[in-house]
PDB file of C-alpha atoms in Angstrom:
ATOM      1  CA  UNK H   1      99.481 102.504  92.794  1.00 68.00           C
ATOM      2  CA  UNK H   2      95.828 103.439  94.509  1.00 71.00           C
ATOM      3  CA  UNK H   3      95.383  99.430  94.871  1.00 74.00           C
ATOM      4  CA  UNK H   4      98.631  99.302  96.759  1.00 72.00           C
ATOM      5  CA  UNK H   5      98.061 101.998  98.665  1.00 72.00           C
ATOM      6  CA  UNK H   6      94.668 100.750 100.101  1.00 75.00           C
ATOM      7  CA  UNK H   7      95.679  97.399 100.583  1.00 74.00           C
ATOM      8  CA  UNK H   8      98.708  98.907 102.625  1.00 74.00           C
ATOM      9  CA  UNK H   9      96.083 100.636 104.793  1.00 74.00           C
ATOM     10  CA  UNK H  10      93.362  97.551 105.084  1.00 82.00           C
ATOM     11  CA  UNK H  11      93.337  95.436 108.234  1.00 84.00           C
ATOM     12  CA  UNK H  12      95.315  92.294 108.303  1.00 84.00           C
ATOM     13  CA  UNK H  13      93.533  89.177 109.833  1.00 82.00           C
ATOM     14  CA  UNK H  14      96.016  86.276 111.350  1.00 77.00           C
ATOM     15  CA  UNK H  15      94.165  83.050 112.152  1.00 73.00           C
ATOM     16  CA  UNK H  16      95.000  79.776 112.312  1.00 69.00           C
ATOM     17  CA  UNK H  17      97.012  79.195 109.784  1.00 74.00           C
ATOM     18  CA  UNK H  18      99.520  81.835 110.429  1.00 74.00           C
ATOM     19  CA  UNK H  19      98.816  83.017 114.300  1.00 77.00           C
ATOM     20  CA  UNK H  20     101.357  85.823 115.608  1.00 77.00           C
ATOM     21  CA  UNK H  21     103.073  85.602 119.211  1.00 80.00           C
ATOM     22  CA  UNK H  22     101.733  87.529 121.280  1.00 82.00           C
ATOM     23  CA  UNK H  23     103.701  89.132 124.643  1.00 85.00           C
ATOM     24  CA  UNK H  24     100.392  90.028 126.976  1.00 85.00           C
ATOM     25  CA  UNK H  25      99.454  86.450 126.123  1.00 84.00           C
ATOM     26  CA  UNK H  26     102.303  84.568 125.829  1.00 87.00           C
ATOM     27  CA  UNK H  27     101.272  82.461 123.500  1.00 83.00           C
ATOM     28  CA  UNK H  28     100.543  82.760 119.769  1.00 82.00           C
ATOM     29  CA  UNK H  29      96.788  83.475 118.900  1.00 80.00           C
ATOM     30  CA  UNK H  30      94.640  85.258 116.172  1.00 80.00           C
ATOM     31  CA  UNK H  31      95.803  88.996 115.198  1.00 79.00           C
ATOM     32  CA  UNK H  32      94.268  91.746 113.471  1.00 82.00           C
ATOM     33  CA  UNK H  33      96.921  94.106 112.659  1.00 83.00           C
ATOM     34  CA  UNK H  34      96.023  98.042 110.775  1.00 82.00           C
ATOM     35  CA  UNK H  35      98.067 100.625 110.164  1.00 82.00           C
ATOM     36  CA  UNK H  36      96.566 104.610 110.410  1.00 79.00           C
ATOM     37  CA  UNK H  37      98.158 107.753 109.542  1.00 78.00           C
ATOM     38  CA  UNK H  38      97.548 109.876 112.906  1.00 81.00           C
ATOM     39  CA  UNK H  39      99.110 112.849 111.122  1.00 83.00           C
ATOM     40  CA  UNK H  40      98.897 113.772 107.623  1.00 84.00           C
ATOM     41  CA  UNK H  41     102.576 114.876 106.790  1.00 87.00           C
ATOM     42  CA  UNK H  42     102.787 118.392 104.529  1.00 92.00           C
ATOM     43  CA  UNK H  43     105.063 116.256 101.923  1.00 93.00           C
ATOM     44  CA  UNK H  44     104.166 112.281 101.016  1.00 91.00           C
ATOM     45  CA  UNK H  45     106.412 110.471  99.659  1.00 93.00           C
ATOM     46  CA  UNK H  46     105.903 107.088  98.125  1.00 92.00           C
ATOM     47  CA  UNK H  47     108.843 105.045  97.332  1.00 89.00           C
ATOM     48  CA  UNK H  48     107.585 102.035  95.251  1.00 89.00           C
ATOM     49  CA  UNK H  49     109.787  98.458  95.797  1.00 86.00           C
ATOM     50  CA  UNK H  50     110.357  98.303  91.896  1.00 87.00           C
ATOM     51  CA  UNK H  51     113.178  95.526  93.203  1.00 88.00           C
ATOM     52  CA  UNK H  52     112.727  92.155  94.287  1.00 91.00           C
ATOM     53  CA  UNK H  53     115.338  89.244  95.015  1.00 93.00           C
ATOM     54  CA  UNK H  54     114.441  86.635  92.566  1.00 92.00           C
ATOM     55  CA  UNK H  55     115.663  82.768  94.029  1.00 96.00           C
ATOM     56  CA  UNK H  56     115.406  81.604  90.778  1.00 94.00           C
ATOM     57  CA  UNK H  57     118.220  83.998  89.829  1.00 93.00           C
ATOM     58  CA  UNK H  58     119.757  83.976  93.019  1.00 95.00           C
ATOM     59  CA  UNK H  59     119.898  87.905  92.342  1.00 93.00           C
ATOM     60  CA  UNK H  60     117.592  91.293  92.403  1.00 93.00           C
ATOM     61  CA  UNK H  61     115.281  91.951  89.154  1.00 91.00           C
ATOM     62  CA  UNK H  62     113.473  94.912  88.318  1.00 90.00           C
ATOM     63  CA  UNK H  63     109.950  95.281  88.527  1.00 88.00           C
ATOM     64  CA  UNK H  64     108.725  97.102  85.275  1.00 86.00           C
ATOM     65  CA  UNK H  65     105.062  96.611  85.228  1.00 88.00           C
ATOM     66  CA  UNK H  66     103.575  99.803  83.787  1.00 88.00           C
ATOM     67  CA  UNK H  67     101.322 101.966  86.701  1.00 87.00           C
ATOM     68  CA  UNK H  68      99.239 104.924  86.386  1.00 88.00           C
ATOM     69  CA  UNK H  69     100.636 107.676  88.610  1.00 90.00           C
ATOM     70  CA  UNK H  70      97.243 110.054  89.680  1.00 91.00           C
ATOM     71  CA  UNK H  71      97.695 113.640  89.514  1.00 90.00           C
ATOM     72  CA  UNK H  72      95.651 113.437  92.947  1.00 91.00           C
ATOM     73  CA  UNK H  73      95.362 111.721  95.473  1.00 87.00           C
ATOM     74  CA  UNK H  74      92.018 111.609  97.243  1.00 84.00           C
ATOM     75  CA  UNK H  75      91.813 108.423  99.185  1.00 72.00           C
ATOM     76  CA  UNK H  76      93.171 109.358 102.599  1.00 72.00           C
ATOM     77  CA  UNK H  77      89.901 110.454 105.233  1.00 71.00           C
ATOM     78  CA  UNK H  78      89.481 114.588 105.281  1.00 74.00           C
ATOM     79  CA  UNK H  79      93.642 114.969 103.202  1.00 84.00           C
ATOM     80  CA  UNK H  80      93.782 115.389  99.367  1.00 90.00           C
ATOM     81  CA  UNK H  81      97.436 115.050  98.115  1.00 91.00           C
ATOM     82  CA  UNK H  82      98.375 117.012  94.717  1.00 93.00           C
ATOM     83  CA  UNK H  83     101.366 115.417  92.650  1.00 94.00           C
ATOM     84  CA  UNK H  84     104.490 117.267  91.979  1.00 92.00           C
ATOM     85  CA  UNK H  85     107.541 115.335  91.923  1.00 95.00           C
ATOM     86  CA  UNK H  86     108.446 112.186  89.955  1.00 95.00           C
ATOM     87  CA  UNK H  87     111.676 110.272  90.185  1.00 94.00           C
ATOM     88  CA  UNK H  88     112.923 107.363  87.788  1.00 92.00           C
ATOM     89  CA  UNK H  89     115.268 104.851  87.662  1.00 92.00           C
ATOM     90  CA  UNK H  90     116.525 103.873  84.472  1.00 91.00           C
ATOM     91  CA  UNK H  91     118.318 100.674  84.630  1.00 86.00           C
ATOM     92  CA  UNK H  92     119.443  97.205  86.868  1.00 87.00           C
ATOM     93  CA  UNK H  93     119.600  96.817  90.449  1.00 87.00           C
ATOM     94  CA  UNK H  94     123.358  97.614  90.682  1.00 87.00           C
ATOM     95  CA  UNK H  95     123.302 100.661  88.621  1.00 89.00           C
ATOM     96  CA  UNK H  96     121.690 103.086  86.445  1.00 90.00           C
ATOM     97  CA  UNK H  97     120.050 106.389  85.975  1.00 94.00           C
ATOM     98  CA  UNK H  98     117.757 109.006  87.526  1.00 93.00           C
ATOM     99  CA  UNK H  99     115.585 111.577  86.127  1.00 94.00           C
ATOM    100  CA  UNK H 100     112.877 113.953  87.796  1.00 95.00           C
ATOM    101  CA  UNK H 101     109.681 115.612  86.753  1.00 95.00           C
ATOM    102  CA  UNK H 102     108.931 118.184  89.057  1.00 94.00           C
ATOM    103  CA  UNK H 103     105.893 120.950  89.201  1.00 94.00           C
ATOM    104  CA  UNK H 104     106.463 124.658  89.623  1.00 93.00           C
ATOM    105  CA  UNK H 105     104.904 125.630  92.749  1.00 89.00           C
ATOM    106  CA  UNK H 106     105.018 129.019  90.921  1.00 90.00           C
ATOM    107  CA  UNK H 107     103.585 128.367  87.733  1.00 92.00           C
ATOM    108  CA  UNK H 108     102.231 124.542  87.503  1.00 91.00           C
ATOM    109  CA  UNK H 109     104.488 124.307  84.666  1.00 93.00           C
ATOM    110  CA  UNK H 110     106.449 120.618  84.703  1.00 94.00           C
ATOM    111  CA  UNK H 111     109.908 119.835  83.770  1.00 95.00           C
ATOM    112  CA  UNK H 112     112.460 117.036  83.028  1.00 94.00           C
ATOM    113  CA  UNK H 113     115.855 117.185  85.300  1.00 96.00           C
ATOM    114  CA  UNK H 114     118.105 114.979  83.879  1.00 94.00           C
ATOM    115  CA  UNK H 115     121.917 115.729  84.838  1.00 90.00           C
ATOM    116  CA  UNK H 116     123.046 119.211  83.914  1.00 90.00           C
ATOM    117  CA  UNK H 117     119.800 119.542  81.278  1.00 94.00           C
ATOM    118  CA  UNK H 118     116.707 120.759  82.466  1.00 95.00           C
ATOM    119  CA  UNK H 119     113.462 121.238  79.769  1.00 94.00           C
ATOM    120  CA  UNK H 120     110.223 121.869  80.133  1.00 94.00           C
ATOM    121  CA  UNK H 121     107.754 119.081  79.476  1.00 91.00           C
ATOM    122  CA  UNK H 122     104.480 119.909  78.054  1.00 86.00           C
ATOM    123  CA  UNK H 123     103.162 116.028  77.289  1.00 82.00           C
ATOM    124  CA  UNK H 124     102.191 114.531  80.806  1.00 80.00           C
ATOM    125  CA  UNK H 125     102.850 110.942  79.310  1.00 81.00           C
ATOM    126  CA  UNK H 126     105.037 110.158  81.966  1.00 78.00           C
ATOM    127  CA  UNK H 127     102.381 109.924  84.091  1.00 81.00           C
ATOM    128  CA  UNK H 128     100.737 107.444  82.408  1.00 84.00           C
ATOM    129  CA  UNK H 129     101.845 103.627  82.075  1.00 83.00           C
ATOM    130  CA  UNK H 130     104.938 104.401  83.796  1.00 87.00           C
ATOM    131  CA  UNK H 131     107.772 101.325  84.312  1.00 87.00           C
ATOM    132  CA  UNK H 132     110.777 103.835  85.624  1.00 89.00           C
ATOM    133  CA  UNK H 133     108.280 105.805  88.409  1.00 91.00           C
ATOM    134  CA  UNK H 134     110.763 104.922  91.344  1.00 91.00           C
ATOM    135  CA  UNK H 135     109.716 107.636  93.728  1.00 94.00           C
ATOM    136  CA  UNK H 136     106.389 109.502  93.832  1.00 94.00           C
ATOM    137  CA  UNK H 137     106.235 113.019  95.526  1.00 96.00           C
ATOM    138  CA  UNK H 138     102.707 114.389  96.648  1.00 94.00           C
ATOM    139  CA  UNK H 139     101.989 117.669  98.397  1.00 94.00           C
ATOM    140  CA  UNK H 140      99.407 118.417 100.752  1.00 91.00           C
ATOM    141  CA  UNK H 141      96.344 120.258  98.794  1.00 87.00           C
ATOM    142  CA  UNK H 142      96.423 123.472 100.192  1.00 70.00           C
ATOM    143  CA  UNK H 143      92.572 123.940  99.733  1.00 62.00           C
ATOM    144  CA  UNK H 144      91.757 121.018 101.889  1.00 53.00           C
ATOM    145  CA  UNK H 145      94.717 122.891 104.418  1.00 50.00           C
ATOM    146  CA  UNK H 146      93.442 126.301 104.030  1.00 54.00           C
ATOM    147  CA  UNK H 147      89.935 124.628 104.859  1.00 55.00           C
ATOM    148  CA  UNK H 148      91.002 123.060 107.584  1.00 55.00           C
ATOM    149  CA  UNK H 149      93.088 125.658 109.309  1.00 57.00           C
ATOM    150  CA  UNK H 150      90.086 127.883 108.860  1.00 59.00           C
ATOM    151  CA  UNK H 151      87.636 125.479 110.660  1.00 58.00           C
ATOM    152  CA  UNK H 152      90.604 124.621 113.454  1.00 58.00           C
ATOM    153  CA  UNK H 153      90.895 128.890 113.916  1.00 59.00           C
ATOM    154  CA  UNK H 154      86.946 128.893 114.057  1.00 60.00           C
ATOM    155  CA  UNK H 155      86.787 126.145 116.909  1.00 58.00           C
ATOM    156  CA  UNK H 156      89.374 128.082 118.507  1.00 57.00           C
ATOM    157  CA  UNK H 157      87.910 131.122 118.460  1.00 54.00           C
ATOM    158  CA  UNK H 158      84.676 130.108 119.907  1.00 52.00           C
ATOM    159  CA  UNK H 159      85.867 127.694 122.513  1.00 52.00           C
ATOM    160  CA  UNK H 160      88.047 130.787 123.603  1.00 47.00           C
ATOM    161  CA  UNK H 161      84.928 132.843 123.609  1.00 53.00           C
ATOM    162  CA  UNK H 162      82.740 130.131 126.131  1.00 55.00           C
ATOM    163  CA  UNK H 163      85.115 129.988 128.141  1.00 47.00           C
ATOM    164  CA  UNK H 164      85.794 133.719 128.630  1.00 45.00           C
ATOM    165  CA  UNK H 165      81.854 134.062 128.993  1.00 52.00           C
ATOM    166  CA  UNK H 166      81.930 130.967 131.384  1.00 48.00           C
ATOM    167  CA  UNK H 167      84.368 132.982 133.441  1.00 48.00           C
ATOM    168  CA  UNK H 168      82.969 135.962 133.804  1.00 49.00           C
ATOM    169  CA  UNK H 169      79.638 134.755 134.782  1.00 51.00           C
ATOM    170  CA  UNK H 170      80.600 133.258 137.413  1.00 44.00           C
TER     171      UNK H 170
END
């Protein structure tokens, strides 16, 4: 999942072989194309393409190949993301099941929601070598928010107090 995430965010280089059109130009050319995060949202969700239309088949097929799903994530620039939500999909393309692990925010305690039943899960296994992980849920880390808020109230607070001394001695 960490590989797919940083290949999401690399930059893309169109040459040659596969120039994009380009409207300022009018004409196609070589491209580098990146995509950034300008604001880290509170809640990240991941929703992995565990379907794919197959021509072979002329249909959809499932993608089961077995991923590690990181407690944390630590790979975005000044963000760390903490895991606490975990959907699966049981079954084909046209139908099947969900499930959901999901983390107390009260007690860090994890449980299984599966229709009307919900249990407490004490094994984290599920995170590891997953092939139903369908939807992953992170939350912001609220240490690196905490820290951050702090050092935005700090910057604040003393460009409020240079300008106030800026004023008045004039």
């Amino acid at each position: 999942m960490v590989d797919g995430l940083e290949a999401f965010f690399q930059t893309k280089r169109f040459d040659v072989d596969n120039w994009l059109y380009c409207d300022d130009c009018d004409e196609k050319t070589d491209m580098e194309i990146s995509f950034n995060i300008q604001e880290y949202p509170t809640i990240l969700t991941l929703h992995l393409k565990r379907f794919y239309f197959d021509y072979m088949t002329m249909g959809y097929q499932k993608n089961c190949c077995p991923m590690d799903i990181p407690s944390t994530l630590t790979h975005f620039k000044s963000c760390t993301y903490d895991l606490y939500g975990v959907i699966n999909h049981s079954g084909v393309y046209g139908g099947g099941h969900y499930d959901a692990y999901i983390q107390s925010p009260e007690n860090k305690d994890w449980y299984c929601f599966n229709d009307s039943h919900v249990i407490k899960v004490t094994d984290k296994d599920f995170l590891k070598r997953s092939k139903t992980a369908y939807m992953i849920v992170y939350r912001k880390s609220e240490r690196i928010f905490l820290f951050n808020l702090l050092i935005k109230k700090n910057t604040m607070e003393t460009s409020t107090e240079e300008a106030f001394k800026t004023a008045n001695s004039r």
